[in-house]
Amino acid sequence: MADLGSKTVLILTLGIFLLFLGNVSAQLSTGFYSSSCPNLLSTVKSSVRSAVSSEARMGASILRLFFHDCFVNGCDGSILLDDTSSFTGEKSANPNRNSARGFDVIDNIKTTVENACPGVVSCADILAIAARDSVVFLGGPSWNVKLGRRDSTTASQSQANNDIPGPNSSLSQLSSRFSALGLSNTDLVALSGGHTIGQARCTTFRSRIYSNSSNIESLFARTRQSNCPNTSGSGDNNLAPLDLQTPNSFDNNYFKNLVQNKGLLQSDQVLFNGGSTDSVVRNYANAPARFLSDFAAAMVKMGDIAPLTGSNGQIRKNCRRVN
Ligand code: HEM
Ligand SMILES: *[C@@H]1O[C@H](CO)[C@@H](O)[C@H](O)[C@H]1NC(C)=O
Ligand SMILES: *[C@@H]1O[C@H](CO)[C@@H](O)[C@H](O)[C@H]1NC(C)=O
Ligand SMILES: *[C@@H]1O[C@H](CO)[C@@H](O)[C@H](O)[C@H]1NC(C)=O
């Protein structure tokens, strides 16, 4: 009996120890690859530097890829999977089709990283680092990227359609989507500041610029109308900067625009339209350093959404397909 008792204690202790280990391996950490791939960060940085210096917008495109990855089943590289005849992924979902870009840059980084450290670094982590470096090269804040994510073996077009908010979203729709992922209204406003860089297609803001609404400044509306005809199907892919002033510079002009009713997307202007987030927008418009530090903190939080860790998922050899 005593023997059985001590065995039970041993098994319980072992069980608790394994639970503890499982818990520890589920945490991401900044030093995850420090011995398995010591040059990872400098390799990613130099690839992002050359991509962004040949086309500044690429920094915006890579930042957006990371957001769209994290909002669909967590930051697991699912957005990077190509469609095949037997597999429908996220690239063809509405928020990505004809607008998600930067996949070649991620492929090039992955090839370089695989040459140095084969089978070690996930595509999900490469995207997380590249998003940070993109922001830095466009003049934004830096942060330490937590690592140790693994890659998904699946993707979901329908979840991409449902989980990534659209440009017509109301504040309450944005707020509930972000809070479902553990992100506060302050995180929502800070992360929306990602629209201080990059471009949007006419089809995403047409209804707003022709709405005659009181929450769009009329001269701004007219300027945007000049390259976005009021006819569905005509000029749909014409681009306009999300930040009309400095679309290649990661600054707080996006918030200064909102305060003047010059947000490009409906989903931008709802953040400053008489609702509960007005004060946060005003704060960021007046205190750029506050925006930059809140943005960095919110990026770390977004990067923590539902990662695959331990023995879940895999380390893809090619970001476009499962092994
Ligand atoms: C709050 C909800 C959000 C909505 C509704 C939204 C919507 C959009 C839309 C409609 C576009 C233009 C896409 C097109 O041309 O078809 C866009 C572009 C972009 N978004 Fe968002 N977005 C949101 C949040 C974010 C977040 C959190 C980030 C990153 C932190 C982000 C980063 C970007 C960037 C950088 C671009 C420009 C991409 C490029 O030029 O290639 N967005 N977004
Ligand atoms: C936004 O809503 C308007 C109707 O108010 C609609 O015509 C338009 O297609 C919608 N745009 C997008 C991108 O969903
Ligand atoms: C834009 O087109 C819609 C219908 O397609 C129409 O109702 C509206 O009056 C037009 N707005 C302007 C400013 O031309
Ligand atoms: C918007 O306002 C302009 C001028 O004030 C007018 O010509 C146009 O018909 C209006 N459009 C709508 C959709 O109300």
XYZ file of N, CA, C and O in Angstrom, residues 12-27:
64
model
N 2.053 11.809 -9.866
C 1.456 13.153 -9.776
C 2.522 14.219 -9.967
O 2.334 15.187 -10.720
N 3.672 14.025 -9.299
C 4.757 15.006 -9.388
C 5.233 15.128 -10.830
O 5.410 16.222 -11.369
N 5.407 13.955 -11.453
C 5.850 13.934 -12.842
C 4.837 14.653 -13.742
O 5.201 15.449 -14.616
N 3.553 14.378 -13.468
C 2.486 15.000 -14.253
C 2.534 16.517 -14.147
O 2.476 17.223 -15.156
N 2.703 16.995 -12.924
C 2.754 18.452 -12.706
C 3.976 19.037 -13.408
O 3.914 20.083 -14.063
N 5.094 18.289 -13.324
C 6.320 18.726 -13.979
C 6.121 18.839 -15.495
O 6.504 19.832 -16.117
N 5.450 17.820 -16.087
C 5.215 17.835 -17.535
C 4.271 18.973 -17.937
O 4.482 19.637 -18.943
N 3.253 19.192 -17.089
C 2.323 20.308 -17.344
C 3.094 21.610 -17.369
O 2.908 22.463 -18.230
N 4.019 21.722 -16.382
C 4.829 22.929 -16.256
C 5.695 23.112 -17.508
O 5.752 24.173 -18.107
N 6.324 22.006 -17.935
C 7.137 22.047 -19.156
C 6.304 22.477 -20.365
O 6.723 23.309 -21.160
N 5.112 21.873 -20.465
C 4.224 22.194 -21.583
C 3.915 23.677 -21.590
O 3.959 24.335 -22.623
N 3.664 24.196 -20.402
C 3.351 25.597 -20.250
C 4.522 26.478 -20.658
O 4.370 27.454 -21.365
N 5.711 26.068 -20.229
C 6.895 26.845 -20.563
C 7.119 26.845 -22.072
O 7.374 27.877 -22.673
N 6.947 25.684 -22.724
C 7.224 25.644 -24.153
C 6.159 26.389 -24.948
O 6.367 26.742 -26.090
N 5.009 26.670 -24.301
C 3.966 27.421 -25.001
C 4.254 28.920 -25.004
O 3.577 29.672 -25.662
N 5.265 29.358 -24.258
C 5.600 30.773 -24.232
C 6.578 31.096 -25.355
O 7.509 30.349 -25.603
